Coordinates of C-alpha atoms and ligand atoms in Angstrom, one line a residue:
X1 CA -2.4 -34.0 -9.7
X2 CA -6.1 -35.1 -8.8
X3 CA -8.9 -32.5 -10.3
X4 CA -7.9 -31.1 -13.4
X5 CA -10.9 -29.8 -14.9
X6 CA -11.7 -26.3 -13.0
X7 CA -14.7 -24.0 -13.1
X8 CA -12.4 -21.2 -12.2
X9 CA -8.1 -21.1 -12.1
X10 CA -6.7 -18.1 -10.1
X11 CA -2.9 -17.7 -11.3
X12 CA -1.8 -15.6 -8.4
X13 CA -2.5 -16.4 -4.5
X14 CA -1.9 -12.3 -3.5
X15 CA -4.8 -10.0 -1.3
X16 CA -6.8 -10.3 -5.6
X17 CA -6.0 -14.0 -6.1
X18 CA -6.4 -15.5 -2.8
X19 CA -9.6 -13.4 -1.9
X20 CA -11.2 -14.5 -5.4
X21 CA -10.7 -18.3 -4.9
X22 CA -12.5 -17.9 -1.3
X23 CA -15.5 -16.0 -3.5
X24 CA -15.9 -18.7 -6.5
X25 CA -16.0 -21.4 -4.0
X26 CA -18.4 -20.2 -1.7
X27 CA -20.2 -19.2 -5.2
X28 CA -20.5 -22.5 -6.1
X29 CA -17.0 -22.6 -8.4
X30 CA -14.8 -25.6 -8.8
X31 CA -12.2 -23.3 -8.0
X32 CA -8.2 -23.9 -8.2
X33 CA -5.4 -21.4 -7.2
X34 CA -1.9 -21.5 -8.2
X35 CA 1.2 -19.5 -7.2
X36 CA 4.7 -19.5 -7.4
X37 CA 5.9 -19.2 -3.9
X38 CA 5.7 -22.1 -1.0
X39 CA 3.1 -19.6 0.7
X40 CA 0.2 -18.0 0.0
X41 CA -1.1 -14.4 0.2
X42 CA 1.1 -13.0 -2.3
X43 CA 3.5 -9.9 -1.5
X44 CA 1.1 -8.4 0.5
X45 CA 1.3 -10.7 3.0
X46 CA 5.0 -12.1 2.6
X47 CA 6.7 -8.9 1.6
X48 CA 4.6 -6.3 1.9
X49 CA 1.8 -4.5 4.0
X50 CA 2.0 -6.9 6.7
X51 CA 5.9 -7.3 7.6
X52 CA 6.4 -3.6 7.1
X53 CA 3.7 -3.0 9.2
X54 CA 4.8 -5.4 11.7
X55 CA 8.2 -3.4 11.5
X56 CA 6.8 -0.3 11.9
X57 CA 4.9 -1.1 15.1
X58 CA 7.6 -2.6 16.9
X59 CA 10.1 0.7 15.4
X60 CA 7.9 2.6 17.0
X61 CA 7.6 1.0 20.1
X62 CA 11.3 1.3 20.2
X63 CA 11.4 5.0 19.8
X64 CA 8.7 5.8 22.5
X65 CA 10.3 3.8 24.9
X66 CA 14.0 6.1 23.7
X67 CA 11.8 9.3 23.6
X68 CA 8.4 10.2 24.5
X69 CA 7.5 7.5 27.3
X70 CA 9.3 9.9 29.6
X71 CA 7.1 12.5 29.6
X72 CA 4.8 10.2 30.8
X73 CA 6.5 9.6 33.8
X74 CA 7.3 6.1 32.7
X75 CA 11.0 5.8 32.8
X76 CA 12.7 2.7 31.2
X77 CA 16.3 4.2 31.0
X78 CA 18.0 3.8 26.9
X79 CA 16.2 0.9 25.3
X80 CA 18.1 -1.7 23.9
X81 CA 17.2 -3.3 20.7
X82 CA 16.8 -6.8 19.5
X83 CA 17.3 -6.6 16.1
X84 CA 16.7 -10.7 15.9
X85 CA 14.0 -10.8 18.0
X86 CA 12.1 -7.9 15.8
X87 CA 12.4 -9.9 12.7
X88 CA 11.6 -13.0 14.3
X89 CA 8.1 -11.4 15.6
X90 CA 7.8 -9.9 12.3
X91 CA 8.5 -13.6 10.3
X92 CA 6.1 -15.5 12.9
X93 CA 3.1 -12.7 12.3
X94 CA 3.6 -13.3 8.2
X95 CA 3.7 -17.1 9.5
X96 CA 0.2 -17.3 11.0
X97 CA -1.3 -15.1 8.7
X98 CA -0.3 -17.1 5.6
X99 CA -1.1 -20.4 7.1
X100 CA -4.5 -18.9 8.2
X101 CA -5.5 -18.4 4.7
X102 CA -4.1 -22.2 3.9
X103 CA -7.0 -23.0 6.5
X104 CA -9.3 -20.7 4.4
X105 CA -8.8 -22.5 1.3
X106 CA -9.1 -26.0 2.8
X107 CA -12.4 -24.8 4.4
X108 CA -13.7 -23.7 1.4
X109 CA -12.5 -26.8 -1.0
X110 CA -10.6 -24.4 -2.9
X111 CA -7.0 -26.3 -4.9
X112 CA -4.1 -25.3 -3.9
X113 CA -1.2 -25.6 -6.7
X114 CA 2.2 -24.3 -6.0
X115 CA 4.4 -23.4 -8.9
X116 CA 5.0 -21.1 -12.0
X117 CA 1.3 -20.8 -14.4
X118 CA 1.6 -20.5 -17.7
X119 CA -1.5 -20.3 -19.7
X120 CA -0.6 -22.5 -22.7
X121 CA -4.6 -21.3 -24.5
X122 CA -7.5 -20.0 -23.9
X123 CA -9.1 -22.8 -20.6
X124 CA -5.9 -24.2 -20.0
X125 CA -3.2 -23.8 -17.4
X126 CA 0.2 -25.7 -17.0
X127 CA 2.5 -25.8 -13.9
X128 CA 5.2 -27.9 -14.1
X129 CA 4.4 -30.7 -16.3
X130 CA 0.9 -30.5 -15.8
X131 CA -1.9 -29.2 -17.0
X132 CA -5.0 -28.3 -16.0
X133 CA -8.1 -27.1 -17.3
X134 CA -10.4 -24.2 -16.7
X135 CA -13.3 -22.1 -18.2
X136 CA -12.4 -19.3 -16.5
X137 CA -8.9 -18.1 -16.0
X138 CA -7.9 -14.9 -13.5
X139 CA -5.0 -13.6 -13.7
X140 CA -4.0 -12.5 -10.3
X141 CA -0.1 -12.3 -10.9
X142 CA 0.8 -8.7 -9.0
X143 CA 3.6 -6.7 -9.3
X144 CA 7.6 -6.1 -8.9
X145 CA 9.8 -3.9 -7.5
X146 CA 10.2 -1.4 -10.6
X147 CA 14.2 -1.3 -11.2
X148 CA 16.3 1.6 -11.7
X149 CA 18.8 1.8 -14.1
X150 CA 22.6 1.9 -13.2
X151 CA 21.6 0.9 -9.3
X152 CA 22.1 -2.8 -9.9
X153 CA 19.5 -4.5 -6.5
X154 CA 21.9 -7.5 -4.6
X155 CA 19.3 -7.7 -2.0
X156 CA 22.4 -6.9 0.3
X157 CA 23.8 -3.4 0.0
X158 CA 21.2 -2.4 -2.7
X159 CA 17.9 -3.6 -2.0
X160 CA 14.3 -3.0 -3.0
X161 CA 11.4 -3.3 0.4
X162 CA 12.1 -7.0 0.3
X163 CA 15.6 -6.9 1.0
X164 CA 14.6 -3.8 3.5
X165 CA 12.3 -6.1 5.6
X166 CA 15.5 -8.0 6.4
X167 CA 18.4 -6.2 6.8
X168 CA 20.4 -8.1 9.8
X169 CA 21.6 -5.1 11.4
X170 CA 21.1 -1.9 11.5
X171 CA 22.8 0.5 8.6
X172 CA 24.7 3.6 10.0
X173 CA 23.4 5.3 7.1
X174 CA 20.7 4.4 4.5
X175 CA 19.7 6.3 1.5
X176 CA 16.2 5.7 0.3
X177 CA 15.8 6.3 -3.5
X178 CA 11.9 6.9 -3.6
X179 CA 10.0 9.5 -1.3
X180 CA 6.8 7.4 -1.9
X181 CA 4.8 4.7 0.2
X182 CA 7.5 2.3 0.7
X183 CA 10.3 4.9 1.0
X184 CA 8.7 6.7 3.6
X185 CA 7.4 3.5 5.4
X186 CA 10.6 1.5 5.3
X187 CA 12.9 4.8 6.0
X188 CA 11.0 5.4 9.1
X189 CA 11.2 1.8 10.1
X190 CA 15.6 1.9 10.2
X191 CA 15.5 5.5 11.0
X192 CA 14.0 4.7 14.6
X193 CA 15.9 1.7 15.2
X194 CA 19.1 3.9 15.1
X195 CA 19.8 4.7 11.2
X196 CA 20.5 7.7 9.6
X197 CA 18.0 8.3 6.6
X198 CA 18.4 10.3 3.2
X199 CA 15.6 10.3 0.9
X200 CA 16.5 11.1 -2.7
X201 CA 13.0 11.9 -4.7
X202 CA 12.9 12.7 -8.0
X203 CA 9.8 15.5 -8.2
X204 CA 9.9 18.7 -6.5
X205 CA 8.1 17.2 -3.3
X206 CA 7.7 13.6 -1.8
X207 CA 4.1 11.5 -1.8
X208 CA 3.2 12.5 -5.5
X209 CA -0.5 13.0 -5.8
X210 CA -1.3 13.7 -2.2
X211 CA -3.2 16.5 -1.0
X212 CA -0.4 19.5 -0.9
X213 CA -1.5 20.3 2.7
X214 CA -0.3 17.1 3.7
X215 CA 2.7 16.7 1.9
X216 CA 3.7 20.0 3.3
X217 CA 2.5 18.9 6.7
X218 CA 4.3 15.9 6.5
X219 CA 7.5 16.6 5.2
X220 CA 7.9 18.9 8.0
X221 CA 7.1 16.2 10.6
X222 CA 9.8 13.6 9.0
X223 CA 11.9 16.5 8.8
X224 CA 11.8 16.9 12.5
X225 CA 11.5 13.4 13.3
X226 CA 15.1 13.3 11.2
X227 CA 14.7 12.1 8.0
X228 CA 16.4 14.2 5.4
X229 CA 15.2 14.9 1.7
X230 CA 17.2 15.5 -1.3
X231 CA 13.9 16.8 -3.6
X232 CA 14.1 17.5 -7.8
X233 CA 17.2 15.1 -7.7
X234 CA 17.7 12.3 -9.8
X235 CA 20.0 9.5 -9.1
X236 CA 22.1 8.7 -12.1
X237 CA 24.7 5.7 -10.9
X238 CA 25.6 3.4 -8.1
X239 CA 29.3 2.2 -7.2
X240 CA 29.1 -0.5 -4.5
X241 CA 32.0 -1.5 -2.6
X242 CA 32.6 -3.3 0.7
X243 CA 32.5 0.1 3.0
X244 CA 28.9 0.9 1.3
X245 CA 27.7 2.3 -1.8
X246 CA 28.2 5.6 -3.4
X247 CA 25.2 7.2 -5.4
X248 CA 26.0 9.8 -8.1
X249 CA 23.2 12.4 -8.2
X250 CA 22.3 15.4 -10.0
X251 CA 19.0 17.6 -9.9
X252 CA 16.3 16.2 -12.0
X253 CA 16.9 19.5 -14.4
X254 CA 20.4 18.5 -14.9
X255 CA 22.9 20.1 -13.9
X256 CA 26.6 19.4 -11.3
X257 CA 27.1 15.8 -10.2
X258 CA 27.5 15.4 -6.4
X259 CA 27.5 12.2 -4.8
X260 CA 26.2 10.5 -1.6
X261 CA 27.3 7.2 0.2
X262 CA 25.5 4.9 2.2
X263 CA 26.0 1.5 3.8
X264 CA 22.5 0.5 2.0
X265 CA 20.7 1.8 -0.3
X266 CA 16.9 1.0 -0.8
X267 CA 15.3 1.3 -4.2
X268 CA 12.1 2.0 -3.9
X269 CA 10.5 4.2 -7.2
X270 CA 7.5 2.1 -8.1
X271 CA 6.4 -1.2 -8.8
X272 CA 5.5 -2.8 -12.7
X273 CA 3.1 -5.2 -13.2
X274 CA 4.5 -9.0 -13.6
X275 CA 3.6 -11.3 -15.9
X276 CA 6.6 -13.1 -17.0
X277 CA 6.3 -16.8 -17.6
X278 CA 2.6 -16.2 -18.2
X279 CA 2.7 -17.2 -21.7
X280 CA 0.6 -14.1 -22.6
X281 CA 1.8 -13.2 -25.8
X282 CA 1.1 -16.9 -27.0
X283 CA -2.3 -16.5 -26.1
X284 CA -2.6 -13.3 -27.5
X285 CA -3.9 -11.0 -24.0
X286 CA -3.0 -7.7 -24.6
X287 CA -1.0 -5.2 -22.5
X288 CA -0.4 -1.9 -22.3
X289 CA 3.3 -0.1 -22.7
X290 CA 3.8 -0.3 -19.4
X291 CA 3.2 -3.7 -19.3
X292 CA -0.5 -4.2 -17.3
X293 CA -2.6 -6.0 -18.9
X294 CA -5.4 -4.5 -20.3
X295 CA -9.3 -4.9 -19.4
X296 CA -12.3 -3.7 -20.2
X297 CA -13.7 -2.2 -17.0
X298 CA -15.4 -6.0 -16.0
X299 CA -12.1 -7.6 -15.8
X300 CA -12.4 -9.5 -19.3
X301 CA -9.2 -9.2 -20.9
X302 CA -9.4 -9.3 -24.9
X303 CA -9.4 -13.1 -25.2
X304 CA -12.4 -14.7 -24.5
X305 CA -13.0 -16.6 -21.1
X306 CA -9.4 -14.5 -19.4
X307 CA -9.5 -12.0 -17.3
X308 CA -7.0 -10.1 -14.9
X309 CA -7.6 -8.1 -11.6
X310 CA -5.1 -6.7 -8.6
X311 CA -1.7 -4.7 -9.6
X312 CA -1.4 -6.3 -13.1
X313 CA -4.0 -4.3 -14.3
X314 CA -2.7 -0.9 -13.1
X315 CA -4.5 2.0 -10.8
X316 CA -3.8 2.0 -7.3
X317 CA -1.2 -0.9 -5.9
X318 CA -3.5 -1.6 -2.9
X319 CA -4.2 -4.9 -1.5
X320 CA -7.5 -3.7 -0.6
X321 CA -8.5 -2.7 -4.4
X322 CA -6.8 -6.3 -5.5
X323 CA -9.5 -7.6 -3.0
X324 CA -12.5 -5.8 -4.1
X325 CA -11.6 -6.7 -7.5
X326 CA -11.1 -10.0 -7.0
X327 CA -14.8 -10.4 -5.4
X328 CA -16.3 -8.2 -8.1
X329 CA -14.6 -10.1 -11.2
X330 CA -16.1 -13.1 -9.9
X331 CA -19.6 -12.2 -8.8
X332 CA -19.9 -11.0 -11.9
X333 CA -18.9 -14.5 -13.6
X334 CA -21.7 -15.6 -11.4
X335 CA -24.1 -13.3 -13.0
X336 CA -24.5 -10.7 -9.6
X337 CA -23.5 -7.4 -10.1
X338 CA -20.2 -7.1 -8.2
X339 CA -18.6 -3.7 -8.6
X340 CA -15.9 -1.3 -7.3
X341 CA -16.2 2.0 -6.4
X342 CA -12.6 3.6 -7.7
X343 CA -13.9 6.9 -6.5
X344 CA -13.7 6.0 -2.8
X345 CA -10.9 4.2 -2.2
X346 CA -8.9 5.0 0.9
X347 CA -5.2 4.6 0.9
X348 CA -3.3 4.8 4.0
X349 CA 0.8 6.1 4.7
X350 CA 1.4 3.9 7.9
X351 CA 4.0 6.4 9.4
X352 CA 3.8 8.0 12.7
X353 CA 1.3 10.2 12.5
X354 CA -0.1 8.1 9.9
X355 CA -1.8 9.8 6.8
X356 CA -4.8 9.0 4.5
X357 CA -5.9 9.6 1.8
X358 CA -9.8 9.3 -0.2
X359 CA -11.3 10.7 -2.8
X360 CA -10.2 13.9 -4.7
X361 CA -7.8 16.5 -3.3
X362 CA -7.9 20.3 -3.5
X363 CA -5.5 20.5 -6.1
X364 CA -7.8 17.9 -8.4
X365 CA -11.2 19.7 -7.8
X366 CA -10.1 23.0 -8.5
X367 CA -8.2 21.4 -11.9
X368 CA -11.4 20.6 -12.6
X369 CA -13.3 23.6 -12.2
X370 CA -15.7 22.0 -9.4
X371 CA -16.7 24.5 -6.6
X372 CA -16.3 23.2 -3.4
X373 CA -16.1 24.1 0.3
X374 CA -13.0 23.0 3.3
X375 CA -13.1 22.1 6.2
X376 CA -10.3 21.7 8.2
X377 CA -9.7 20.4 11.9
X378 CA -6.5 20.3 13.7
X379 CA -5.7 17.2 16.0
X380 CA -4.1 20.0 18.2
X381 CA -7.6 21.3 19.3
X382 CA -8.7 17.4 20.1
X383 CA -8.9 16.6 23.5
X384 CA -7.8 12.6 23.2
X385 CA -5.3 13.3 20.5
X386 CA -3.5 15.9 23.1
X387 CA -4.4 12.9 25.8
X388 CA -2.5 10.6 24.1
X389 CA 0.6 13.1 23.2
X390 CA 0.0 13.1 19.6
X391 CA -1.8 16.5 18.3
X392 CA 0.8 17.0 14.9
X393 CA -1.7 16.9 12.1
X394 CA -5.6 17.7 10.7
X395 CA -8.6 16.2 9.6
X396 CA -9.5 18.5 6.1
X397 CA -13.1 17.5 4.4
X398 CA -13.6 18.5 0.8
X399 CA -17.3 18.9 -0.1
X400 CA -19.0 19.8 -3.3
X401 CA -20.4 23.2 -2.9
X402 CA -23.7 23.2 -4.2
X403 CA -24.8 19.9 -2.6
X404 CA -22.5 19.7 0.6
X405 CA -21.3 15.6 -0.7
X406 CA -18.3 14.7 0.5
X407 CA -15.8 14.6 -2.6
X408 CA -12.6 13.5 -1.0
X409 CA -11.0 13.7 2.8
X410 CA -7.2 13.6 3.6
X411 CA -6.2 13.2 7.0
X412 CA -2.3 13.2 9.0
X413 CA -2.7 12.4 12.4
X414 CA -2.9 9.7 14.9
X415 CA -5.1 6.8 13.9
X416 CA -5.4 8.6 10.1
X417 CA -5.8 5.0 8.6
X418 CA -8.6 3.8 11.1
X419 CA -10.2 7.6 10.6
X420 CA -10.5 7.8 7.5
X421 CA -13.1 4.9 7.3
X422 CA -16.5 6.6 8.3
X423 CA -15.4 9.3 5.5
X424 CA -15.5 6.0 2.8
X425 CA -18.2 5.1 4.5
X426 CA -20.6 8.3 4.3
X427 CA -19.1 9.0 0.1
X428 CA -19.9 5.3 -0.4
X429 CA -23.6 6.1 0.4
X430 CA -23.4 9.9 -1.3
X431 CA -23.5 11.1 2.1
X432 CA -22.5 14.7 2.7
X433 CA -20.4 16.6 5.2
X434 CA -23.4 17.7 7.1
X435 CA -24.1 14.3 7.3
X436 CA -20.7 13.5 9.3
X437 CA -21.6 16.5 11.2
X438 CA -24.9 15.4 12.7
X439 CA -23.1 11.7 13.6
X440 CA -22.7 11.4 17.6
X441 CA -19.1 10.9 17.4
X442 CA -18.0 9.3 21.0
X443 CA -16.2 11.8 23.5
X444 CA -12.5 11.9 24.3
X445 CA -12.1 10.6 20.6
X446 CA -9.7 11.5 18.0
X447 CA -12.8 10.6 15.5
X448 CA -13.9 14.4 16.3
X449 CA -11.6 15.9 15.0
X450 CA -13.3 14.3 12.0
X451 CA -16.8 15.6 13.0
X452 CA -15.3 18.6 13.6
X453 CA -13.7 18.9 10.2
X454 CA -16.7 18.1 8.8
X455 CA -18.8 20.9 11.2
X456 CA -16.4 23.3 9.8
X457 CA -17.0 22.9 5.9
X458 CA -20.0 24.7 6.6
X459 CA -18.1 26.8 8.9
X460 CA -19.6 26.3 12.5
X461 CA -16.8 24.1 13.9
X462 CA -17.1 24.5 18.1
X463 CA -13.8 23.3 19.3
X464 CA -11.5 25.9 17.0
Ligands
FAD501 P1 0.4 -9.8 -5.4 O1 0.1 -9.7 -3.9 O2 1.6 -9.3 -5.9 O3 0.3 -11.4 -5.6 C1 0.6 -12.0 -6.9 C2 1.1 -13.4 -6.6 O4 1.1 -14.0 -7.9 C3 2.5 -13.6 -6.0 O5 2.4 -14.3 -4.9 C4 3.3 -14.3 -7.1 O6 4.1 -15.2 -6.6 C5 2.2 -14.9 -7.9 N1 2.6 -15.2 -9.3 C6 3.0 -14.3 -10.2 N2 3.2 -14.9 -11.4 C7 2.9 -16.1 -11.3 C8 2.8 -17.3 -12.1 N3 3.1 -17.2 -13.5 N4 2.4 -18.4 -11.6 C9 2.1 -18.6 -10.3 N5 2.1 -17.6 -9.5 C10 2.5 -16.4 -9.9 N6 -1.0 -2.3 0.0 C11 -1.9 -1.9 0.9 O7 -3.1 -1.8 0.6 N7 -1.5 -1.6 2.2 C12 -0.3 -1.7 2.6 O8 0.0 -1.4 3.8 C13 0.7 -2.1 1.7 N8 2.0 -2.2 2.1 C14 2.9 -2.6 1.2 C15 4.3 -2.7 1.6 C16 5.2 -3.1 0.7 C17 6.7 -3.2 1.2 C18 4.9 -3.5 -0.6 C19 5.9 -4.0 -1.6 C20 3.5 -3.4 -1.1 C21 2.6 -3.0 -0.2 N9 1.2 -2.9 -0.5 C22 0.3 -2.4 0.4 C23 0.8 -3.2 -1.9 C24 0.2 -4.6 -1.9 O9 1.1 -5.5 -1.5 C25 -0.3 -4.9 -3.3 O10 -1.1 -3.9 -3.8 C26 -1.0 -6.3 -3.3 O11 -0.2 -7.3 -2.9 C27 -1.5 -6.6 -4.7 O12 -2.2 -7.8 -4.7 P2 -2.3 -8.8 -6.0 O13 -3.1 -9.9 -5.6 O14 -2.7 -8.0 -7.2 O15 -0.8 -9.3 -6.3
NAI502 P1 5.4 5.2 -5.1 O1 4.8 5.3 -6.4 O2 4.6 5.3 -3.9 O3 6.6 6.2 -4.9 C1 7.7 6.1 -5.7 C2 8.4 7.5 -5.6 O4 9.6 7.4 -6.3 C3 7.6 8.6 -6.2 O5 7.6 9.7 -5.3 C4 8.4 9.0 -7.5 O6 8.3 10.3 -7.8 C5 9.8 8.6 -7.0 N1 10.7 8.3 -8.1 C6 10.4 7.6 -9.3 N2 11.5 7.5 -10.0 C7 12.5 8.0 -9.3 C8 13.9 8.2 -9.5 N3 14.5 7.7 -10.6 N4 14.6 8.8 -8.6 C9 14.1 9.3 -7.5 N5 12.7 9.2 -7.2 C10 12.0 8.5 -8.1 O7 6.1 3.7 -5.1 P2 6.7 2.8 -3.9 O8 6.9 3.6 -2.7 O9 7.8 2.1 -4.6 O10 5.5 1.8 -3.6 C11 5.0 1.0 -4.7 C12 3.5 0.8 -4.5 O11 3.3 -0.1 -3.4 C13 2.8 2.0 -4.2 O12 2.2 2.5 -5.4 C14 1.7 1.7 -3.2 O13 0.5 1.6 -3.9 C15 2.1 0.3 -2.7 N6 2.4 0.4 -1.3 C16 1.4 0.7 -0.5 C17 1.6 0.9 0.9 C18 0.4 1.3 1.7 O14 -0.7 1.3 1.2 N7 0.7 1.7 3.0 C19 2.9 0.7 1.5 C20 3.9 0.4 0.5 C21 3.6 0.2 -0.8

């Protein structure tokens, strides 16, 4: 080891971690980051957002070219797939990405450790048998796969989204345990390279806390696409044996057993915060029940000079909030006034059409007694969305009644992720839906739909 006294320690080299280190060293921090695995950016980057993504894009490349290229005019005859190649482009994308933030932290003089934290008191940090010291300490340490009891994960026939990013062929038949984020993603991804996909959700309808317009929107599109959902069912056991695996399930009332059998099964009902090997109950941070640890709304955990931002700390499980944390925990330390805005934070389905979601949804604001106006668009009536053959879907704008701000936006459609940004955008400055209204929005562009959505909250949408 060569520097061991640190302004700042990151434990934790995810989207939080590694984007913090960048921040206290271009602050002025002696800043060191450790983590566990060989590469950096966390499971964001190494089993997460980017090789699903990666997966998804080159799934659906593989189903247009089987499908809807045709009507085109662009005949390619039955595409063959290459299941090596895929994972190889996928593995080689995680690659660059992960060395490029290597390159970041050499640029910016930020250490690099590699291996398990602990902290071993308050300013110090061992890894290995060394120790370091620091006066600040972030705890950047993420989150796992959230296991599920009787449905033992071998990584093989039973696996969580990491095992699921690597599956060397493709299953005849997969049930996904999960109709959330991952489930949905990951399901789509082996359900267009060829498997067939059961997802078993718990709750009376998948995506849990969406906007009910789009879950209902979207479980008929994955419906037709060919997913099938087993909804209110509960999955109560797992028998594995060499031809596959058979699930017992019953409804999540209780009720007759039936069972299901699948050549994999993919766990995927949540993640928990992870904090093992920390050392934090030595040190005396708390956390809650469900094991995040606990802050006080400026990242300081209780014990002086710790503090803990990203998935650890609970709320949404997006790398994009990890990274706005991350800056804002340590501007702060640097006496600015970093903060986040929890209220407008997008979060983004990557499916085909993809969906987003920001702010509140009907279902919330009427909970809540607020008065508020819709407007609602669909991708149908847009002229480059019917250009580009993909018109499923709708832009719907919630505004507050009395003073037309935009209080949340959910969109399923083509492009939904990339969409949903000038809605942040305008509730980040308190704009309002007139104010979306009056933007020139280019012309042929799905982004209409959006003004359009917006035009309609106050009822004078022209293209409907
Ligand atoms: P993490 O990224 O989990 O990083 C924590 C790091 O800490 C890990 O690298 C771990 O090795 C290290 N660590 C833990 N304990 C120690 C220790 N004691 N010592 C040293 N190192 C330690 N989010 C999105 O916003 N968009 C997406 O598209 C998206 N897709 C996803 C797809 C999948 C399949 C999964 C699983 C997640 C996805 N997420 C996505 C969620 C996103 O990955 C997380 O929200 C994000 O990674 C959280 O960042 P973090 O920095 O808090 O923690
Ligand atoms: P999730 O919370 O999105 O979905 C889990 C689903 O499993 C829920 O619908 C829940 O009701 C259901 N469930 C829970 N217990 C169950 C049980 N016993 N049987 C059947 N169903 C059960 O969690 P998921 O999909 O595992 O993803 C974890 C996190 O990763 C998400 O919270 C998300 O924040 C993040 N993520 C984000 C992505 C993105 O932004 N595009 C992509 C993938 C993950």
């Amino acid at each position: 080891m060569t520097d061991t006294a640190f302004d700042v320690s990151i434990i934790g080299a995810g989207p939080g971690g590694y984007v913090a280190a960048i921040r206290a060293a271009q602050l002025g921090f002696k800043t060191a980051c450790v983590d566990a695995r060989k590469t950096l950016g966390g499971t964001c980057l190494n089993v997460g957002c980017i090789p699903s993504k990666a997966l998804l894009q080159s799934s659906h490349l593989f189903e247009e070219a089987g499908n809807d290229i045709a009507a085109h005019g662009v005949n390619v005859g039955t595409p063959k797939l290459d299941l090596s190649t895929m994972l190889g482009r996928k593995d080689a994308i995680v690659g660059d990405l992960t060395k490029g933030i290597d390159f970041l932290f050499k640029k910016n003089k930020v250490t690099r450790f590699v291996g398990l934290a602990k902290i071993t008191a308050p300013g110090q940090v061992q890894v290995g048998n060394d120790t370091y010291t620091a006066k600040h300490i972030i705890i950047a340490t993420g989150s796992e796969p959230a296991p599920l009891g009787g449905v033992e994960v071998d990584e093989k026939q039973i696996v969580t989204s990491t095992g699921a990013l690597n599956l060397s062929k493709v299953p005849k038949s997969m049930v996904v345990i999960g109709g959330g984020v991952i489930g949905l993603e990951l399901g789509s991804v082996w359900r267009r390279l060829g498997a067939e996909v059961s997802v078993i959700e718990f709750l009376p309808a998948i995506l849990p806390g969406m906007d009910a317009d789009v879950v209902k929107q979207a479980t008929r599109t994955f419906k037709k696409q060919g997913l099938k959902f087993k909804l209110g069912t509960k999955v109560t056991g797992a028998k594995v044996a060499k031809g596959g695996v058979t699930l017992s399930l019953e409804p999540a009332a209780g009720g007759d057993v039936e069972t299901i059998k699948a050549d994999v099964v993919l766990v995927a009902i949540g993640r928990r915060p992870f904090t093992d090997h920390l050392g934090l109950k030595n040190v005396g941070v708390d956390v809650d029940k469900r094991g995040f640890v606990v802050t006080d709304g400026h990242y300081k955990t209780n014990v002086s000079g710790i503090y803990a931002i990203g998935d650890v700390v609970g709320g949404a499980m997006l790398a994009h909030k990890a990274e706005e944390e991350g800056i804002a925990c340590i501007e702060r330390l640097a006496g600015q006034a970093g903060h986040v805005n929890y209220g407008a934070i997008p979060g983004v389905v990557y499916t085909h059409p993809e969906i987003a979601a920001l702010g509140k949804t009907e279902e919330q604001l009427k909970a809540d007694g607020v008065d508020y106006n819709v407007g609602k668009f669909p991708f149908m009536a847009n002229a480059r969305a019917k250009a580009v053959g993909s018109t499923e879907g709708f832009v719907k704008i919630l505004a507050d009644a009395k003073t037309d701000k935009v209080l949340g936006a959910h969109i399923i459609g083509p492009g939904a992720g990339e969409l949903i940004q000038e809605v942040v955008l305008a509730m980040e400055f308190g704009g309002s839906s007139e104010d979306i209204a009056r933007t020139s929005h280019a012309h042929p562009g799905t982004a209409e739909a959006v003004k359009e959505a917006a035009m309609a909250v106050l009822g004078r949408a022209v293209h409907m």
